[in-house]
Amino acid sequence: MYEDASIKTDTLRLGSEDEAYLNFAVPYADTLSQRFWMEANNCDFGVIQETIFNERFVDGVLSGGLALEISDSTFAGNGALNIENLSYLGTQAERFSLDFYLRDKRLNTALSIIMQGEEKVSGSLDVPFVPESPVSLSDSFFNEPVSGSFRIAPIALNEIKGILEEFQFTQTSGILSFEGVLSGTAGEPDFSGNFNLSKPTLSGIPIDSASANFKYDHTQKNLTALTRIDARGQRAASIDAKIPISMDFSTFEVQMPGPEDSLSVNLVTDNFNLSVFNDFLNKQYTRNLRGMLNADIKVSGTKSDLISNGYLRLENGHLSVPIAGITLTDISSEIQLMKNGQLELQHFAMKSGNGNFTASGAIDLEGITPTNLSIDAKASRFKLANTDDYNLTIDLNSNISGDPIRPKASGSFTIKNGFVYLQNFGERSVEEIQLEEEETFSFSPYDSLAMDMTFVIERDFFIRNSRYLDMEIELNGELEAQKQTAGDLQLFGTLDAGDGYVRPLGKQFNLEEGNFTFSGPLENPDIFINTSYIPQGSQKQGNPITLYYIIEGTAQDPKFRFESEPQMEQQDIICYTLFNKPCYALDSWQQVVSGGGGSSPTDLLVGVLLDEVEALATQELGIDVVQIETSNTGSGAGTTTSIKTGWYLNRRTFFAIINEITGATPETMFILEYMLSNNLDLILTQGDERQQGIDLRWHYDY
């Protein structure tokens, strides 16, 4: 501990043991020589994290110290960080240590990690260091030598399994080693490294070995890399590359290849199994990749005069796409790189469901830069999506042409059959909130694509909804699809409704007429749906009454209303919909449910769906619980409508009346529930002989 009166010191006790402490000293603002000092002994590292970050992600016992002295003529210090019994995501290490020494304008560091009694990770660094901006440093600083090393001793990946799983590497194993060296000067450093994975299993596929060597030569201003994968006693894949690239270490600016810089890349594969990449895929979008790849591609020359040639062939490809609910099978392709500067897609094919997709064409290259493309794509009964929300089978006859960075698609896209479930149809939209200064970015090939196509929807394509309004509408027709580069897809035209139904208040209203009219935005067409229902009771009495349920407006802001022929008050329309008879003929309990007990049915029921009837009834009628359920009793007995109305007498006591309608006379049941405790209810039921008694109900929410 410093004794200088200008130094403020303190001690922070961490842990339950007396010998665990964290001492620190900081200078007062008026001191000329700035000295910082800290010492830790046997501190629980997890407690420090919780104190600072409110999170505990590493466990261990921290010891060490730090001392710095800063003045006009001095910048020096030293420190040591030691963590004993380190634990991170299931990976254990007996010791983690990091030391540094700063004096005479040079920084020396040393790193060591001990696992299972052996030093598995080690490193060192010796570089010039002064606390100034690099652009203000003299040439003598950049002539100072630099040296360093980083080494990973052979370590089984199973020993760091938890860390790999954190990055979604779940089927990769083997013995990893690495050697890296830094040399040269501060202005012209050289890096080299050698990575090796022996006896590996990549994504569940065993191979012989995988290795990668790289070297950055600042004097030659290039980066060379050699990658090898061996399987079944032979070279399965190799990549040799020499890329002219360098960095200005005074500004840390990366200098890319110039017009006259020479580069070369050579890729060779021999029956390379693509399954090794499965651990590197985003599992939400793609899974279960497999296929055999053969390739021999050479690219060489200057940036302004590159020559490329070779081929790439894929056979027996397979890929699952969970987000679309489809599996692509029998994927195959043949690509030729021609010496005349053209990439020729001779063949591409795949299957999905009972359909297939094919493509062919060419891409003009200037060096390795694509300048123009023309690709024809066709599909027949191709399963494009197969999820609970979307199901689409399509035909396609299209051409993609123009600038590869800003291509344009033309042709026709035909939906053969399928369905789409509407999201939040009829619900109040939730406003999207973006925090101040928060920015969102997105880019995809779709963003750069322009489009001028014809969308055709044939029969057996349905728009469905089920959350509030049970609905199914069959659509067909033709739309014009237009999209500008970086713009949104726009649709123009009208789709006609050919068949369908909606079920407000549990009754099926069959489609009379309907259409969806698009005049731009894909997600918000104008809609008009007119459906009808004829109550059975009115038919028998010889005075047929037709009830209409109409939806109009837009998909994001639909309006719902009832009409009738002959014209009736809204109250009578509701009564006929629920009970097949006018309000004056209803029993008292039916009048309560239909709104005839004094509340205005226009305010209560117009434009609402089944669940909304229940919710609004509790507000308008003073009833705490309203439930309306319709079920099929089977055996030709027809349907049973169960209507439950209930009130909370106090916080613990609930009283309900249930009427089951199976014929002309309803069966009435009374229920009294009393909460004995938070998890236990006493239930008294009084009805007919089969529906009465005393029950205890225990429930537990988790």
PDB file of C-alpha atoms in Angstrom, residues 429-566:
ATOM      1  CA  SER A 429     -52.119  -3.642 -34.720  1.00  0.00           C
ATOM      2  CA  VAL A 430     -49.317  -3.265 -32.226  1.00  0.00           C
ATOM      3  CA  GLU A 431     -47.179  -0.230 -32.870  1.00  0.00           C
ATOM      4  CA  GLU A 432     -43.586  -1.088 -33.646  1.00  0.00           C
ATOM      5  CA  ILE A 433     -41.280   0.764 -31.286  1.00  0.00           C
ATOM      6  CA  GLN A 434     -37.713   1.693 -32.235  1.00  0.00           C
ATOM      7  CA  LEU A 435     -35.443   3.112 -29.597  1.00  0.00           C
ATOM      8  CA  GLU A 436     -33.902   6.514 -30.201  1.00  0.00           C
ATOM      9  CA  GLU A 437     -30.704   6.321 -32.273  1.00  0.00           C
ATOM     10  CA  GLU A 438     -31.345   2.608 -32.883  1.00  0.00           C
ATOM     11  CA  GLU A 439     -30.567   1.661 -36.466  1.00  0.00           C
ATOM     12  CA  THR A 440     -31.640  -1.429 -38.340  1.00  0.00           C
ATOM     13  CA  PHE A 441     -29.845  -2.845 -41.335  1.00  0.00           C
ATOM     14  CA  SER A 442     -30.753  -5.582 -43.747  1.00  0.00           C
ATOM     15  CA  PHE A 443     -29.460  -6.783 -47.068  1.00  0.00           C
ATOM     16  CA  SER A 444     -30.329  -9.784 -49.162  1.00  0.00           C
ATOM     17  CA  PRO A 445     -30.288 -10.738 -52.857  1.00  0.00           C
ATOM     18  CA  TYR A 446     -34.019  -9.967 -52.777  1.00  0.00           C
ATOM     19  CA  ASP A 447     -33.240  -6.317 -51.929  1.00  0.00           C
ATOM     20  CA  SER A 448     -31.158  -5.887 -55.085  1.00  0.00           C
ATOM     21  CA  LEU A 449     -33.684  -7.676 -57.330  1.00  0.00           C
ATOM     22  CA  ALA A 450     -36.042  -5.768 -59.615  1.00  0.00           C
ATOM     23  CA  MET A 451     -39.174  -7.533 -60.839  1.00  0.00           C
ATOM     24  CA  ASP A 452     -41.805  -7.290 -63.556  1.00  0.00           C
ATOM     25  CA  MET A 453     -43.761 -10.541 -63.511  1.00  0.00           C
ATOM     26  CA  THR A 454     -47.230 -11.984 -63.784  1.00  0.00           C
ATOM     27  CA  PHE A 455     -48.591 -13.731 -60.681  1.00  0.00           C
ATOM     28  CA  VAL A 456     -51.316 -16.268 -61.422  1.00  0.00           C
ATOM     29  CA  ILE A 457     -53.364 -17.986 -58.708  1.00  0.00           C
ATOM     30  CA  GLU A 458     -55.253 -21.057 -59.829  1.00  0.00           C
ATOM     31  CA  ARG A 459     -57.966 -22.941 -57.925  1.00  0.00           C
ATOM     32  CA  ASP A 460     -57.451 -24.589 -54.526  1.00  0.00           C
ATOM     33  CA  PHE A 461     -55.650 -21.628 -52.980  1.00  0.00           C
ATOM     34  CA  PHE A 462     -57.216 -20.486 -49.697  1.00  0.00           C
ATOM     35  CA  ILE A 463     -56.937 -17.528 -47.353  1.00  0.00           C
ATOM     36  CA  ARG A 464     -57.648 -18.774 -43.837  1.00  0.00           C
ATOM     37  CA  ASN A 465     -58.059 -17.340 -40.376  1.00  0.00           C
ATOM     38  CA  SER A 466     -58.936 -19.021 -37.093  1.00  0.00           C
ATOM     39  CA  ARG A 467     -57.986 -16.988 -34.018  1.00  0.00           C
ATOM     40  CA  TYR A 468     -61.084 -14.794 -33.744  1.00  0.00           C
ATOM     41  CA  LEU A 469     -63.007 -15.354 -36.945  1.00  0.00           C
ATOM     42  CA  ASP A 470     -62.993 -18.863 -38.355  1.00  0.00           C
ATOM     43  CA  MET A 471     -62.720 -18.182 -42.084  1.00  0.00           C
ATOM     44  CA  GLU A 472     -61.735 -19.888 -45.333  1.00  0.00           C
ATOM     45  CA  ILE A 473     -61.905 -18.091 -48.693  1.00  0.00           C
ATOM     46  CA  GLU A 474     -60.778 -19.601 -51.998  1.00  0.00           C
ATOM     47  CA  LEU A 475     -59.105 -17.087 -54.326  1.00  0.00           C
ATOM     48  CA  ASN A 476     -58.112 -17.132 -57.974  1.00  0.00           C
ATOM     49  CA  GLY A 477     -57.065 -14.591 -60.559  1.00  0.00           C
ATOM     50  CA  GLU A 478     -54.079 -12.805 -62.022  1.00  0.00           C
ATOM     51  CA  LEU A 479     -51.894 -10.004 -60.647  1.00  0.00           C
ATOM     52  CA  GLU A 480     -49.083  -7.885 -62.012  1.00  0.00           C
ATOM     53  CA  ALA A 481     -46.018  -7.907 -59.726  1.00  0.00           C
ATOM     54  CA  GLN A 482     -43.587  -4.996 -59.865  1.00  0.00           C
ATOM     55  CA  LYS A 483     -40.550  -4.200 -57.755  1.00  0.00           C
ATOM     56  CA  GLN A 484     -37.757  -1.684 -58.053  1.00  0.00           C
ATOM     57  CA  THR A 485     -34.240  -2.363 -56.826  1.00  0.00           C
ATOM     58  CA  ALA A 486     -34.129  -1.902 -53.028  1.00  0.00           C
ATOM     59  CA  GLY A 487     -37.895  -1.330 -53.120  1.00  0.00           C
ATOM     60  CA  ASP A 488     -40.922  -3.231 -51.852  1.00  0.00           C
ATOM     61  CA  LEU A 489     -42.935  -5.675 -53.908  1.00  0.00           C
ATOM     62  CA  GLN A 490     -46.067  -4.084 -55.401  1.00  0.00           C
ATOM     63  CA  LEU A 491     -49.096  -6.029 -56.677  1.00  0.00           C
ATOM     64  CA  PHE A 492     -51.806  -4.736 -58.994  1.00  0.00           C
ATOM     65  CA  GLY A 493     -55.064  -6.440 -59.936  1.00  0.00           C
ATOM     66  CA  THR A 494     -58.016  -8.279 -58.397  1.00  0.00           C
ATOM     67  CA  LEU A 495     -58.395 -11.795 -57.039  1.00  0.00           C
ATOM     68  CA  ASP A 496     -61.931 -13.160 -57.034  1.00  0.00           C
ATOM     69  CA  ALA A 497     -63.362 -15.277 -54.228  1.00  0.00           C
ATOM     70  CA  GLY A 498     -64.784 -18.479 -55.692  1.00  0.00           C
ATOM     71  CA  ASP A 499     -65.936 -20.350 -52.590  1.00  0.00           C
ATOM     72  CA  GLY A 500     -65.646 -20.249 -48.820  1.00  0.00           C
ATOM     73  CA  TYR A 501     -67.255 -19.395 -45.509  1.00  0.00           C
ATOM     74  CA  VAL A 502     -66.914 -17.423 -42.290  1.00  0.00           C
ATOM     75  CA  ARG A 503     -68.208 -18.461 -38.849  1.00  0.00           C
ATOM     76  CA  PRO A 504     -69.165 -15.501 -36.673  1.00  0.00           C
ATOM     77  CA  LEU A 505     -70.914 -16.443 -33.400  1.00  0.00           C
ATOM     78  CA  GLY A 506     -70.436 -20.144 -34.154  1.00  0.00           C
ATOM     79  CA  LYS A 507     -72.694 -20.161 -37.262  1.00  0.00           C
ATOM     80  CA  GLN A 508     -71.442 -20.847 -40.796  1.00  0.00           C
ATOM     81  CA  PHE A 509     -72.108 -18.056 -43.275  1.00  0.00           C
ATOM     82  CA  ASN A 510     -71.397 -19.250 -46.831  1.00  0.00           C
ATOM     83  CA  LEU A 511     -69.740 -17.053 -49.435  1.00  0.00           C
ATOM     84  CA  GLU A 512     -71.990 -15.064 -51.772  1.00  0.00           C
ATOM     85  CA  GLU A 513     -69.319 -12.926 -53.417  1.00  0.00           C
ATOM     86  CA  GLY A 514     -65.928 -11.453 -52.648  1.00  0.00           C
ATOM     87  CA  ASN A 515     -62.670 -10.065 -53.976  1.00  0.00           C
ATOM     88  CA  PHE A 516     -59.234  -8.871 -52.909  1.00  0.00           C
ATOM     89  CA  THR A 517     -58.055  -5.799 -54.851  1.00  0.00           C
ATOM     90  CA  PHE A 518     -54.351  -4.937 -54.864  1.00  0.00           C
ATOM     91  CA  SER A 519     -53.182  -1.477 -55.769  1.00  0.00           C
ATOM     92  CA  GLY A 520     -49.641  -1.555 -54.426  1.00  0.00           C
ATOM     93  CA  PRO A 521     -48.702  -2.923 -50.996  1.00  0.00           C
ATOM     94  CA  LEU A 522     -48.676  -6.699 -50.834  1.00  0.00           C
ATOM     95  CA  GLU A 523     -49.823  -6.902 -47.220  1.00  0.00           C
ATOM     96  CA  ASN A 524     -52.805  -4.530 -47.337  1.00  0.00           C
ATOM     97  CA  PRO A 525     -55.253  -5.138 -50.219  1.00  0.00           C
ATOM     98  CA  ASP A 526     -58.802  -3.805 -50.252  1.00  0.00           C
ATOM     99  CA  ILE A 527     -61.184  -6.621 -49.350  1.00  0.00           C
ATOM    100  CA  PHE A 528     -64.879  -7.278 -49.783  1.00  0.00           C
ATOM    101  CA  ILE A 529     -66.472 -10.503 -48.548  1.00  0.00           C
ATOM    102  CA  ASN A 530     -70.248 -11.018 -48.467  1.00  0.00           C
ATOM    103  CA  THR A 531     -71.537 -14.208 -46.805  1.00  0.00           C
ATOM    104  CA  SER A 532     -75.045 -15.427 -45.961  1.00  0.00           C
ATOM    105  CA  TYR A 533     -76.809 -17.711 -43.493  1.00  0.00           C
ATOM    106  CA  ILE A 534     -80.464 -18.872 -43.473  1.00  0.00           C
ATOM    107  CA  PRO A 535     -81.724 -19.763 -39.968  1.00  0.00           C
ATOM    108  CA  GLN A 536     -83.414 -23.170 -39.953  1.00  0.00           C
ATOM    109  CA  GLY A 537     -86.369 -21.997 -37.892  1.00  0.00           C
ATOM    110  CA  SER A 538     -87.362 -19.349 -40.428  1.00  0.00           C
ATOM    111  CA  GLN A 539     -87.322 -21.917 -43.239  1.00  0.00           C
ATOM    112  CA  LYS A 540     -89.777 -24.210 -41.467  1.00  0.00           C
ATOM    113  CA  GLN A 541     -92.197 -21.369 -40.791  1.00  0.00           C
ATOM    114  CA  GLY A 542     -92.381 -20.499 -44.477  1.00  0.00           C
ATOM    115  CA  ASN A 543     -90.982 -16.999 -44.108  1.00  0.00           C
ATOM    116  CA  PRO A 544     -87.321 -17.426 -45.112  1.00  0.00           C
ATOM    117  CA  ILE A 545     -84.927 -14.920 -43.578  1.00  0.00           C
ATOM    118  CA  THR A 546     -81.393 -14.457 -44.907  1.00  0.00           C
ATOM    119  CA  LEU A 547     -78.695 -13.058 -42.651  1.00  0.00           C
ATOM    120  CA  TYR A 548     -75.564 -11.502 -44.126  1.00  0.00           C
ATOM    121  CA  TYR A 549     -72.136 -11.090 -42.580  1.00  0.00           C
ATOM    122  CA  ILE A 550     -69.994  -8.613 -44.508  1.00  0.00           C
ATOM    123  CA  ILE A 551     -66.264  -7.871 -44.232  1.00  0.00           C
ATOM    124  CA  GLU A 552     -64.866  -4.859 -46.060  1.00  0.00           C
ATOM    125  CA  GLY A 553     -62.104  -2.316 -45.763  1.00  0.00           C
ATOM    126  CA  THR A 554     -58.453  -3.388 -45.921  1.00  0.00           C
ATOM    127  CA  ALA A 555     -56.649  -6.492 -44.700  1.00  0.00           C
ATOM    128  CA  GLN A 556     -54.981  -4.485 -41.922  1.00  0.00           C
ATOM    129  CA  ASP A 557     -58.121  -2.548 -40.973  1.00  0.00           C
ATOM    130  CA  PRO A 558     -61.177  -4.714 -41.760  1.00  0.00           C
ATOM    131  CA  LYS A 559     -64.719  -3.686 -40.830  1.00  0.00           C
ATOM    132  CA  PHE A 560     -67.392  -6.264 -39.885  1.00  0.00           C
ATOM    133  CA  ARG A 561     -71.161  -5.837 -40.014  1.00  0.00           C
ATOM    134  CA  PHE A 562     -74.447  -7.786 -40.059  1.00  0.00           C
ATOM    135  CA  GLU A 563     -77.313  -7.222 -42.512  1.00  0.00           C
ATOM    136  CA  SER A 564     -80.523  -9.151 -43.240  1.00  0.00           C
ATOM    137  CA  GLU A 565     -83.251  -9.682 -45.836  1.00  0.00           C
ATOM    138  CA  PRO A 566     -85.908  -8.608 -45.031  1.00  0.00           C
TER     139      PRO A 566
END
